[in-house]
């Protein structure tokens, strides 16, 4: 334990920081379409990919019953591309019977409650590696993803500094709200102009007889204006649900983004995405099948839309408490509205690896 005093706090004990986190490593093989390879000199390859974080967290209870806590998530090798800050997330929080307030770098309110398609291996809805991440099968430069990537989660402001409120759960229903003063700037005291973002989330988790149900609705809106760039005002909505019984879980989600630009732009991020999945859990083993699709406006000079589709089967087998073997195999298709082999790629991926959570 790492013990740190909280000066001036009327608490029964000092905060004790606990060590946690995870380490995931994958052996990955990927194969692109021959026409795309010839047009771009892309090659098939095998790789080792990692995703690792170390978490420090702790809390203390004040004499009045309020709880104050802290959490920091540190990138620990593998996929990280951070160049100025190795802390993925860092925030303090305070909670009471009225809810929880978070101040720092974390996901917005819509993301906090988001429900998407169930998936076994943690390789879905915008992970750091795998088919959905652009770090596996190469995406043609002309093909646009959703602003937040290949997912239905609304993370336009990512981990930018923000204020978040999470309500207590009432009959399984919870509310969330957040404000990000500078949506395009993390750990920066000088935000770009007009870059504030508001987000709302509504979540439900409960049971009806033998059925387990979870659902979410999210909204995010504001400005994504980098200094000196064309103003980008946007609104985004998401819906998601899962229903489960006797080891089976079925669910899906969808998202819609509308961007409005004040001035000429070459590409439009407006579009929608959706996913669906079915997962079976039997003891320590889980297996899932998933489908994802997005349609994004992309290049303004072309009248059509960029289309991305993903089909994936994945599995996880728990070896013990906090240890698992994982695998995923899938196909991804990138289609730009413009013709030409460099604008289209259909690729395949095979991944197997191990995860440890501590």
mmCIF file of C-alpha atoms in Angstrom:
data_model
loop_
_atom_site.group_PDB
_atom_site.id
_atom_site.type_symbol
_atom_site.label_atom_id
_atom_site.label_comp_id
_atom_site.label_asym_id
_atom_site.label_seq_id
_atom_site.Cartn_x
_atom_site.Cartn_y
_atom_site.Cartn_z
ATOM 1 C CA UNK A 1 0.000 0.000 0.000
ATOM 2 C CA UNK A 2 1.035 3.598 -0.677
ATOM 3 C CA UNK A 3 -0.340 5.865 2.048
ATOM 4 C CA UNK A 4 -0.995 9.538 1.366
ATOM 5 C CA UNK A 5 -2.515 11.995 3.864
ATOM 6 C CA UNK A 6 -5.404 14.232 2.796
ATOM 7 C CA UNK A 7 -4.664 17.555 4.468
ATOM 8 C CA UNK A 8 -7.621 19.298 6.041
ATOM 9 C CA UNK A 9 -10.053 16.417 5.487
ATOM 10 C CA UNK A 10 -12.074 15.191 8.428
ATOM 11 C CA UNK A 11 -11.735 11.510 7.662
ATOM 12 C CA UNK A 12 -11.390 8.363 9.698
ATOM 13 C CA UNK A 13 -8.314 7.192 7.822
ATOM 14 C CA UNK A 14 -5.760 8.256 5.236
ATOM 15 C CA UNK A 15 -6.216 7.334 1.608
ATOM 16 C CA UNK A 16 -4.499 4.056 0.782
ATOM 17 C CA UNK A 17 -3.655 3.716 -2.910
ATOM 18 C CA UNK A 18 -4.303 0.260 -4.307
ATOM 19 C CA UNK A 19 -2.453 -1.165 -7.279
ATOM 20 C CA UNK A 20 -4.462 -2.646 -10.135
ATOM 21 C CA UNK A 21 -4.618 -2.829 -13.899
ATOM 22 C CA UNK A 22 -4.201 -5.337 -16.693
ATOM 23 C CA UNK A 23 -1.792 -6.761 -19.269
ATOM 24 C CA UNK A 24 -3.010 -8.105 -22.611
ATOM 25 C CA UNK A 25 -0.730 -9.461 -25.334
ATOM 26 C CA UNK A 26 -1.792 -10.818 -28.704
ATOM 27 C CA UNK A 27 -0.200 -12.696 -31.601
ATOM 28 C CA UNK A 28 -1.832 -11.170 -34.685
ATOM 29 C CA UNK A 29 -1.890 -12.129 -38.344
ATOM 30 C CA UNK A 30 -3.525 -9.920 -41.001
ATOM 31 C CA UNK A 31 -4.121 -10.283 -44.727
ATOM 32 C CA UNK A 32 -5.276 -7.539 -47.116
ATOM 33 C CA UNK A 33 -6.924 -7.840 -50.534
ATOM 34 C CA UNK A 34 -4.562 -8.419 -53.467
ATOM 35 C CA UNK A 35 -5.830 -5.421 -55.476
ATOM 36 C CA UNK A 36 -5.250 -3.108 -52.539
ATOM 37 C CA UNK A 37 -1.794 -4.577 -51.954
ATOM 38 C CA UNK A 38 -0.764 -4.015 -55.563
ATOM 39 C CA UNK A 39 -2.051 -0.427 -55.542
ATOM 40 C CA UNK A 40 -0.468 0.601 -52.234
ATOM 41 C CA UNK A 41 2.459 -1.835 -51.726
ATOM 42 C CA UNK A 42 0.809 -3.028 -48.509
ATOM 43 C CA UNK A 43 1.954 -6.406 -47.214
ATOM 44 C CA UNK A 44 0.489 -9.186 -45.104
ATOM 45 C CA UNK A 45 2.165 -9.458 -41.750
ATOM 46 C CA UNK A 46 2.309 -11.066 -38.344
ATOM 47 C CA UNK A 47 2.807 -8.973 -35.255
ATOM 48 C CA UNK A 48 2.800 -8.924 -31.470
ATOM 49 C CA UNK A 49 0.424 -6.299 -30.062
ATOM 50 C CA UNK A 50 -0.064 -5.285 -26.457
ATOM 51 C CA UNK A 51 -2.397 -3.248 -24.289
ATOM 52 C CA UNK A 52 -1.219 -2.634 -20.730
ATOM 53 C CA UNK A 53 -2.209 -0.270 -17.942
ATOM 54 C CA UNK A 54 -1.320 0.206 -14.285
ATOM 55 C CA UNK A 55 -4.072 1.669 -12.096
ATOM 56 C CA UNK A 56 -3.662 3.510 -8.797
ATOM 57 C CA UNK A 57 -6.853 4.144 -6.844
ATOM 58 C CA UNK A 58 -8.003 4.848 -3.328
ATOM 59 C CA UNK A 59 -10.684 6.531 -1.256
ATOM 60 C CA UNK A 60 -11.517 7.704 2.234
ATOM 61 C CA UNK A 61 -14.779 8.331 4.082
ATOM 62 C CA UNK A 62 -15.259 11.689 5.769
ATOM 63 C CA UNK A 63 -16.928 12.091 9.135
ATOM 64 C CA UNK A 64 -20.080 13.371 7.417
ATOM 65 C CA UNK A 65 -20.371 10.171 5.360
ATOM 66 C CA UNK A 66 -19.138 11.569 2.061
ATOM 67 C CA UNK A 67 -16.510 9.545 0.206
ATOM 68 C CA UNK A 68 -13.558 11.136 -1.593
ATOM 69 C CA UNK A 69 -11.374 9.177 -3.974
ATOM 70 C CA UNK A 70 -8.684 9.321 -6.625
ATOM 71 C CA UNK A 71 -7.786 7.166 -9.630
ATOM 72 C CA UNK A 72 -4.960 7.269 -12.170
ATOM 73 C CA UNK A 73 -4.589 4.913 -15.145
ATOM 74 C CA UNK A 74 -1.048 4.817 -16.530
ATOM 75 C CA UNK A 75 -0.117 3.418 -19.930
ATOM 76 C CA UNK A 76 2.380 0.620 -19.375
ATOM 77 C CA UNK A 77 3.591 -0.463 -22.799
ATOM 78 C CA UNK A 78 2.107 -2.010 -25.896
ATOM 79 C CA UNK A 79 -0.249 0.119 -27.939
ATOM 80 C CA UNK A 80 0.250 3.555 -26.366
ATOM 81 C CA UNK A 81 1.057 6.426 -28.698
ATOM 82 C CA UNK A 82 1.006 9.141 -26.037
ATOM 83 C CA UNK A 83 3.899 11.540 -26.565
ATOM 84 C CA UNK A 84 3.392 14.068 -23.763
ATOM 85 C CA UNK A 85 1.458 12.296 -21.019
ATOM 86 C CA UNK A 86 1.610 8.611 -20.112
ATOM 87 C CA UNK A 87 -1.480 8.919 -17.885
ATOM 88 C CA UNK A 88 -4.483 7.634 -19.832
ATOM 89 C CA UNK A 89 -6.928 8.864 -17.171
ATOM 90 C CA UNK A 90 -6.525 10.761 -13.919
ATOM 91 C CA UNK A 91 -9.333 12.125 -11.783
ATOM 92 C CA UNK A 92 -10.636 12.771 -8.300
ATOM 93 C CA UNK A 93 -14.190 12.060 -7.207
ATOM 94 C CA UNK A 94 -16.612 12.670 -4.373
ATOM 95 C CA UNK A 95 -19.801 10.724 -3.702
ATOM 96 C CA UNK A 96 -22.766 10.820 -1.358
ATOM 97 C CA UNK A 97 -26.384 9.788 -1.357
ATOM 98 C CA UNK A 98 -26.980 12.452 -3.999
ATOM 99 C CA UNK A 99 -24.616 10.901 -6.523
ATOM 100 C CA UNK A 100 -21.000 11.065 -7.634
ATOM 101 C CA UNK A 101 -18.969 13.964 -9.063
ATOM 102 C CA UNK A 102 -15.805 13.291 -11.082
ATOM 103 C CA UNK A 103 -13.260 15.970 -11.954
ATOM 104 C CA UNK A 104 -10.387 15.192 -14.320
ATOM 105 C CA UNK A 105 -9.683 13.110 -17.409
ATOM 106 C CA UNK A 106 -12.292 10.418 -18.045
ATOM 107 C CA UNK A 107 -14.948 9.530 -20.627
ATOM 108 C CA UNK A 108 -18.045 11.724 -20.967
ATOM 109 C CA UNK A 109 -21.526 11.016 -19.584
ATOM 110 C CA UNK A 110 -22.882 9.308 -22.718
ATOM 111 C CA UNK A 111 -19.880 6.992 -22.782
ATOM 112 C CA UNK A 112 -20.118 6.203 -19.054
ATOM 113 C CA UNK A 113 -23.500 4.453 -19.460
ATOM 114 C CA UNK A 114 -23.164 3.184 -23.058
ATOM 115 C CA UNK A 115 -24.284 -0.368 -23.880
ATOM 116 C CA UNK A 116 -23.153 -2.018 -27.119
ATOM 117 C CA UNK A 117 -23.232 -5.522 -28.583
ATOM 118 C CA UNK A 118 -21.860 -8.215 -26.238
ATOM 119 C CA UNK A 119 -18.414 -9.559 -27.175
ATOM 120 C CA UNK A 120 -16.277 -12.206 -25.484
ATOM 121 C CA UNK A 121 -12.633 -11.159 -25.922
ATOM 122 C CA UNK A 122 -12.700 -7.386 -25.370
ATOM 123 C CA UNK A 123 -11.914 -6.723 -29.041
ATOM 124 C CA UNK A 124 -14.986 -4.669 -29.958
ATOM 125 C CA UNK A 125 -16.386 -1.110 -29.863
ATOM 126 C CA UNK A 126 -13.172 0.849 -30.363
ATOM 127 C CA UNK A 127 -10.469 -1.206 -28.590
ATOM 128 C CA UNK A 128 -6.798 -0.354 -28.813
ATOM 129 C CA UNK A 129 -5.981 -3.326 -31.044
ATOM 130 C CA UNK A 130 -7.782 -5.654 -33.403
ATOM 131 C CA UNK A 131 -9.959 -5.289 -36.466
ATOM 132 C CA UNK A 132 -11.831 -2.241 -35.134
ATOM 133 C CA UNK A 133 -8.737 -0.169 -34.367
ATOM 134 C CA UNK A 134 -7.015 0.602 -37.729
ATOM 135 C CA UNK A 135 -3.843 -0.900 -36.215
ATOM 136 C CA UNK A 136 -4.428 -4.277 -37.833
ATOM 137 C CA UNK A 137 -5.810 -4.466 -41.393
ATOM 138 C CA UNK A 138 -4.845 -1.131 -43.027
ATOM 139 C CA UNK A 139 -7.652 1.345 -43.789
ATOM 140 C CA UNK A 140 -7.418 3.211 -47.111
ATOM 141 C CA UNK A 141 -6.698 6.886 -46.462
ATOM 142 C CA UNK A 142 -9.784 7.940 -48.425
ATOM 143 C CA UNK A 143 -12.168 5.937 -46.193
ATOM 144 C CA UNK A 144 -13.607 7.793 -43.193
ATOM 145 C CA UNK A 145 -14.660 6.237 -39.906
ATOM 146 C CA UNK A 146 -17.064 7.748 -37.412
ATOM 147 C CA UNK A 147 -15.428 10.691 -35.619
ATOM 148 C CA UNK A 148 -14.838 8.452 -32.573
ATOM 149 C CA UNK A 149 -13.595 5.541 -34.689
ATOM 150 C CA UNK A 150 -15.173 2.169 -35.460
ATOM 151 C CA UNK A 151 -17.696 2.121 -32.638
ATOM 152 C CA UNK A 152 -21.113 3.347 -31.485
ATOM 153 C CA UNK A 153 -19.774 4.979 -28.321
ATOM 154 C CA UNK A 154 -19.773 8.799 -28.282
ATOM 155 C CA UNK A 155 -16.186 9.674 -27.326
ATOM 156 C CA UNK A 156 -15.637 12.787 -29.430
ATOM 157 C CA UNK A 157 -13.861 14.470 -26.495
ATOM 158 C CA UNK A 158 -12.014 11.262 -25.521
ATOM 159 C CA UNK A 159 -10.212 11.757 -22.178
ATOM 160 C CA UNK A 160 -10.104 15.554 -22.265
ATOM 161 C CA UNK A 161 -10.428 17.233 -18.859
ATOM 162 C CA UNK A 162 -14.070 17.441 -17.776
ATOM 163 C CA UNK A 163 -16.664 17.594 -15.004
ATOM 164 C CA UNK A 164 -18.977 14.561 -14.701
ATOM 165 C CA UNK A 165 -22.047 13.892 -12.554
ATOM 166 C CA UNK A 166 -23.414 10.355 -12.034
ATOM 167 C CA UNK A 167 -26.757 10.015 -10.254
ATOM 168 C CA UNK A 168 -27.666 7.259 -7.803
ATOM 169 C CA UNK A 169 -29.512 4.314 -9.329
ATOM 170 C CA UNK A 170 -33.278 4.345 -8.778
ATOM 171 C CA UNK A 171 -35.030 1.093 -9.700
ATOM 172 C CA UNK A 172 -32.107 0.361 -12.010
ATOM 173 C CA UNK A 173 -32.243 3.740 -13.773
ATOM 174 C CA UNK A 174 -29.310 6.159 -13.589
ATOM 175 C CA UNK A 175 -28.528 9.529 -15.157
ATOM 176 C CA UNK A 176 -25.206 11.070 -16.153
ATOM 177 C CA UNK A 177 -24.160 14.537 -17.299
ATOM 178 C CA UNK A 178 -20.783 16.012 -18.219
ATOM 179 C CA UNK A 179 -19.170 19.204 -19.476
ATOM 180 C CA UNK A 180 -15.834 19.346 -21.303
ATOM 181 C CA UNK A 181 -14.500 22.922 -21.611
ATOM 182 C CA UNK A 182 -11.913 21.991 -24.246
ATOM 183 C CA UNK A 183 -12.943 18.902 -26.179
ATOM 184 C CA UNK A 184 -9.802 18.725 -28.348
ATOM 185 C CA UNK A 185 -7.237 19.423 -25.658
ATOM 186 C CA UNK A 186 -6.144 17.055 -22.893
ATOM 187 C CA UNK A 187 -3.956 18.423 -20.082
ATOM 188 C CA UNK A 188 -3.838 21.878 -21.659
ATOM 189 C CA UNK A 189 -4.659 25.076 -19.775
ATOM 190 C CA UNK A 190 -5.116 27.026 -23.039
ATOM 191 C CA UNK A 191 -8.162 25.519 -24.827
ATOM 192 C CA UNK A 192 -8.966 26.254 -28.471
ATOM 193 C CA UNK A 193 -11.853 28.630 -29.052
ATOM 194 C CA UNK A 194 -15.435 27.341 -29.010
ATOM 195 C CA UNK A 195 -14.499 23.778 -28.152
ATOM 196 C CA UNK A 196 -16.902 23.012 -25.302
ATOM 197 C CA UNK A 197 -18.867 19.751 -25.288
ATOM 198 C CA UNK A 198 -21.937 18.703 -23.274
ATOM 199 C CA UNK A 199 -23.016 15.086 -22.869
ATOM 200 C CA UNK A 200 -25.981 13.318 -21.274
ATOM 201 C CA UNK A 201 -26.545 9.650 -20.574
ATOM 202 C CA UNK A 202 -29.461 7.524 -19.399
ATOM 203 C CA UNK A 203 -28.797 3.956 -18.323
ATOM 204 C CA UNK A 204 -30.751 0.986 -17.025
ATOM 205 C CA UNK A 205 -29.634 -2.282 -15.429
ATOM 206 C CA UNK A 206 -32.157 -4.689 -13.963
ATOM 207 C CA UNK A 207 -33.937 -8.014 -14.134
ATOM 208 C CA UNK A 208 -37.411 -9.073 -15.201
ATOM 209 C CA UNK A 209 -38.046 -12.610 -14.075
ATOM 210 C CA UNK A 210 -35.189 -14.732 -15.478
ATOM 211 C CA UNK A 211 -34.141 -11.998 -17.931
ATOM 212 C CA UNK A 212 -31.206 -9.640 -17.345
ATOM 213 C CA UNK A 213 -31.619 -6.331 -19.156
ATOM 214 C CA UNK A 214 -29.317 -3.365 -19.722
ATOM 215 C CA UNK A 215 -30.002 -0.347 -21.916
ATOM 216 C CA UNK A 216 -28.626 3.110 -22.615
ATOM 217 C CA UNK A 217 -29.336 6.351 -24.437
ATOM 218 C CA UNK A 218 -26.723 9.042 -24.983
ATOM 219 C CA UNK A 219 -26.352 12.544 -26.369
ATOM 220 C CA UNK A 220 -23.258 14.619 -27.051
ATOM 221 C CA UNK A 221 -23.121 18.050 -28.628
ATOM 222 C CA UNK A 222 -20.904 21.061 -28.897
ATOM 223 C CA UNK A 223 -17.928 22.213 -30.910
ATOM 224 C CA UNK A 224 -14.854 20.423 -32.177
ATOM 225 C CA UNK A 225 -12.923 23.473 -33.271
ATOM 226 C CA UNK A 226 -9.153 23.337 -33.395
ATOM 227 C CA UNK A 227 -7.413 26.690 -33.350
ATOM 228 C CA UNK A 228 -7.232 28.120 -36.879
ATOM 229 C CA UNK A 229 -9.454 25.391 -38.382
ATOM 230 C CA UNK A 230 -12.990 25.555 -39.799
ATOM 231 C CA UNK A 231 -15.659 25.623 -37.091
ATOM 232 C CA UNK A 232 -17.248 22.193 -36.540
ATOM 233 C CA UNK A 233 -20.465 22.125 -34.507
ATOM 234 C CA UNK A 234 -21.925 18.665 -34.003
ATOM 235 C CA UNK A 235 -24.712 16.662 -32.387
ATOM 236 C CA UNK A 236 -24.565 12.917 -31.762
ATOM 237 C CA UNK A 237 -27.009 10.349 -30.387
ATOM 238 C CA UNK A 238 -26.648 6.726 -29.330
ATOM 239 C CA UNK A 239 -28.927 3.887 -28.227
ATOM 240 C CA UNK A 240 -27.989 0.434 -26.979
ATOM 241 C CA UNK A 241 -29.461 -2.601 -25.235
ATOM 242 C CA UNK A 242 -28.626 -6.134 -24.114
ATOM 243 C CA UNK A 243 -30.878 -8.914 -22.893
ATOM 244 C CA UNK A 244 -29.630 -12.148 -21.353
ATOM 245 C CA UNK A 245 -30.824 -15.441 -19.917
ATOM 246 C CA UNK A 246 -29.274 -18.802 -19.007
ATOM 247 C CA UNK A 247 -25.809 -17.870 -20.273
ATOM 248 C CA UNK A 248 -27.005 -16.295 -23.530
ATOM 249 C CA UNK A 249 -26.738 -12.539 -24.186
ATOM 250 C CA UNK A 250 -28.034 -10.729 -27.251
ATOM 251 C CA UNK A 251 -27.735 -7.029 -27.943
ATOM 252 C CA UNK A 252 -26.727 -4.172 -30.144
ATOM 253 C CA UNK A 253 -26.426 -0.426 -30.466
ATOM 254 C CA UNK A 254 -26.495 2.435 -32.944
ATOM 255 C CA UNK A 255 -25.088 5.955 -33.167
ATOM 256 C CA UNK A 256 -25.743 8.989 -35.346
ATOM 257 C CA UNK A 257 -23.515 12.055 -35.826
ATOM 258 C CA UNK A 258 -24.387 15.312 -37.602
ATOM 259 C CA UNK A 259 -21.620 17.860 -38.221
ATOM 260 C CA UNK A 260 -22.174 21.430 -39.398
ATOM 261 C CA UNK A 261 -19.219 23.385 -40.739
ATOM 262 C CA UNK A 262 -18.889 27.146 -41.004
ATOM 263 C CA UNK A 263 -16.682 27.335 -44.044
ATOM 264 C CA UNK A 264 -15.349 25.035 -46.763
ATOM 265 C CA UNK A 265 -14.184 21.550 -45.771
ATOM 266 C CA UNK A 266 -12.910 18.635 -47.825
ATOM 267 C CA UNK A 267 -14.410 15.905 -45.642
ATOM 268 C CA UNK A 268 -17.610 15.517 -43.566
ATOM 269 C CA UNK A 269 -17.675 13.260 -40.481
ATOM 270 C CA UNK A 270 -21.491 12.992 -40.452
ATOM 271 C CA UNK A 271 -22.835 9.444 -40.517
ATOM 272 C CA UNK A 272 -24.158 6.536 -38.503
ATOM 273 C CA UNK A 273 -22.954 3.204 -37.160
ATOM 274 C CA UNK A 274 -24.567 0.148 -35.628
ATOM 275 C CA UNK A 275 -23.589 -3.226 -34.210
ATOM 276 C CA UNK A 276 -25.219 -6.450 -33.105
ATOM 277 C CA UNK A 277 -23.891 -9.480 -31.259
ATOM 278 C CA UNK A 278 -24.764 -12.791 -29.640
ATOM 279 C CA UNK A 279 -22.651 -14.258 -26.813
ATOM 280 C CA UNK A 280 -22.773 -17.602 -25.031
ATOM 281 C CA UNK A 281 -21.126 -18.038 -21.610
ATOM 282 C CA UNK A 282 -20.708 -21.532 -20.221
ATOM 283 C CA UNK A 283 -18.692 -21.638 -17.025
ATOM 284 C CA UNK A 284 -15.230 -20.169 -17.671
ATOM 285 C CA UNK A 285 -15.706 -20.029 -21.461
ATOM 286 C CA UNK A 286 -17.413 -17.310 -23.516
ATOM 287 C CA UNK A 287 -17.932 -17.257 -27.301
ATOM 288 C CA UNK A 288 -19.484 -14.472 -29.386
ATOM 289 C CA UNK A 289 -20.345 -13.515 -32.973
ATOM 290 C CA UNK A 290 -20.590 -9.842 -33.962
ATOM 291 C CA UNK A 291 -21.382 -7.552 -36.867
ATOM 292 C CA UNK A 292 -20.616 -3.821 -37.269
ATOM 293 C CA UNK A 293 -21.374 -1.333 -40.043
ATOM 294 C CA UNK A 294 -20.853 2.388 -40.560
ATOM 295 C CA UNK A 295 -21.772 4.837 -43.311
ATOM 296 C CA UNK A 296 -19.961 8.205 -43.238
ATOM 297 C CA UNK A 297 -20.178 11.090 -45.688
ATOM 298 C CA UNK A 298 -16.394 11.315 -46.148
ATOM 299 C CA UNK A 299 -14.991 13.310 -49.061
ATOM 300 C CA UNK A 300 -17.273 16.202 -50.002
ATOM 301 C CA UNK A 301 -16.284 15.972 -53.675
ATOM 302 C CA UNK A 302 -17.914 12.533 -53.973
ATOM 303 C CA UNK A 303 -21.705 12.098 -53.678
ATOM 304 C CA UNK A 304 -21.693 8.684 -51.995
ATOM 305 C CA UNK A 305 -20.702 7.508 -48.506
ATOM 306 C CA UNK A 306 -17.766 5.582 -47.077
ATOM 307 C CA UNK A 307 -18.817 2.152 -45.807
ATOM 308 C CA UNK A 308 -17.074 -0.094 -43.282
ATOM 309 C CA UNK A 309 -18.327 -3.553 -42.288
ATOM 310 C CA UNK A 310 -16.877 -6.004 -39.764
ATOM 311 C CA UNK A 311 -17.751 -9.639 -39.032
ATOM 312 C CA UNK A 312 -16.007 -11.252 -36.074
ATOM 313 C CA UNK A 313 -16.102 -14.364 -33.906
ATOM 314 C CA UNK A 314 -14.220 -14.263 -30.609
ATOM 315 C CA UNK A 315 -13.720 -16.337 -27.489
ATOM 316 C CA UNK A 316 -12.298 -16.136 -23.977
ATOM 317 C CA UNK A 317 -11.478 -18.917 -21.537
ATOM 318 C CA UNK A 318 -10.735 -18.013 -17.910
ATOM 319 C CA UNK A 319 -7.758 -19.935 -16.546
ATOM 320 C CA UNK A 320 -8.291 -18.653 -13.020
ATOM 321 C CA UNK A 321 -9.042 -15.487 -11.127
ATOM 322 C CA UNK A 322 -7.914 -12.638 -13.404
ATOM 323 C CA UNK A 323 -6.257 -14.820 -16.087
ATOM 324 C CA UNK A 324 -7.654 -15.710 -19.521
ATOM 325 C CA UNK A 325 -6.805 -17.046 -22.940
ATOM 326 C CA UNK A 326 -8.432 -15.025 -25.761
ATOM 327 C CA UNK A 327 -8.887 -15.326 -29.486
ATOM 328 C CA UNK A 328 -10.642 -13.527 -32.342
ATOM 329 C CA UNK A 329 -11.013 -14.057 -36.083
ATOM 330 C CA UNK A 330 -12.719 -11.671 -38.441
ATOM 331 C CA UNK A 331 -13.158 -9.876 -41.733
ATOM 332 C CA UNK A 332 -13.273 -6.132 -42.381
ATOM 333 C CA UNK A 333 -14.239 -4.329 -45.590
ATOM 334 C CA UNK A 334 -13.385 -0.703 -46.354
ATOM 335 C CA UNK A 335 -15.235 0.892 -49.283
ATOM 336 C CA UNK A 336 -14.747 4.488 -50.379
ATOM 337 C CA UNK A 337 -17.358 6.165 -52.580
ATOM 338 C CA UNK A 338 -14.657 6.754 -55.212
ATOM 339 C CA UNK A 339 -13.473 4.021 -57.558
ATOM 340 C CA UNK A 340 -9.940 2.648 -57.634
ATOM 341 C CA UNK A 341 -8.201 -0.291 -55.899
ATOM 342 C CA UNK A 342 -6.370 2.014 -53.452
ATOM 343 C CA UNK A 343 -9.746 3.134 -52.059
ATOM 344 C CA UNK A 344 -11.040 -0.354 -51.215
ATOM 345 C CA UNK A 345 -9.664 -3.108 -49.010
ATOM 346 C CA UNK A 346 -11.110 -6.345 -47.697
ATOM 347 C CA UNK A 347 -8.890 -7.888 -45.053
ATOM 348 C CA UNK A 348 -8.808 -10.737 -42.561
ATOM 349 C CA UNK A 349 -7.360 -11.026 -39.093
ATOM 350 C CA UNK A 350 -6.550 -13.876 -36.727
ATOM 351 C CA UNK A 351 -5.591 -13.051 -33.131
ATOM 352 C CA UNK A 352 -4.774 -15.152 -30.094
ATOM 353 C CA UNK A 353 -3.380 -14.041 -26.787
ATOM 354 C CA UNK A 354 -3.508 -13.885 -23.021
ATOM 355 C CA UNK A 355 -4.900 -11.362 -20.574
ATOM 356 C CA UNK A 356 -4.050 -10.826 -16.903
ATOM 357 C CA UNK A 357 -6.042 -8.515 -14.621
ATOM 358 C CA UNK A 358 -4.727 -7.552 -11.209
#
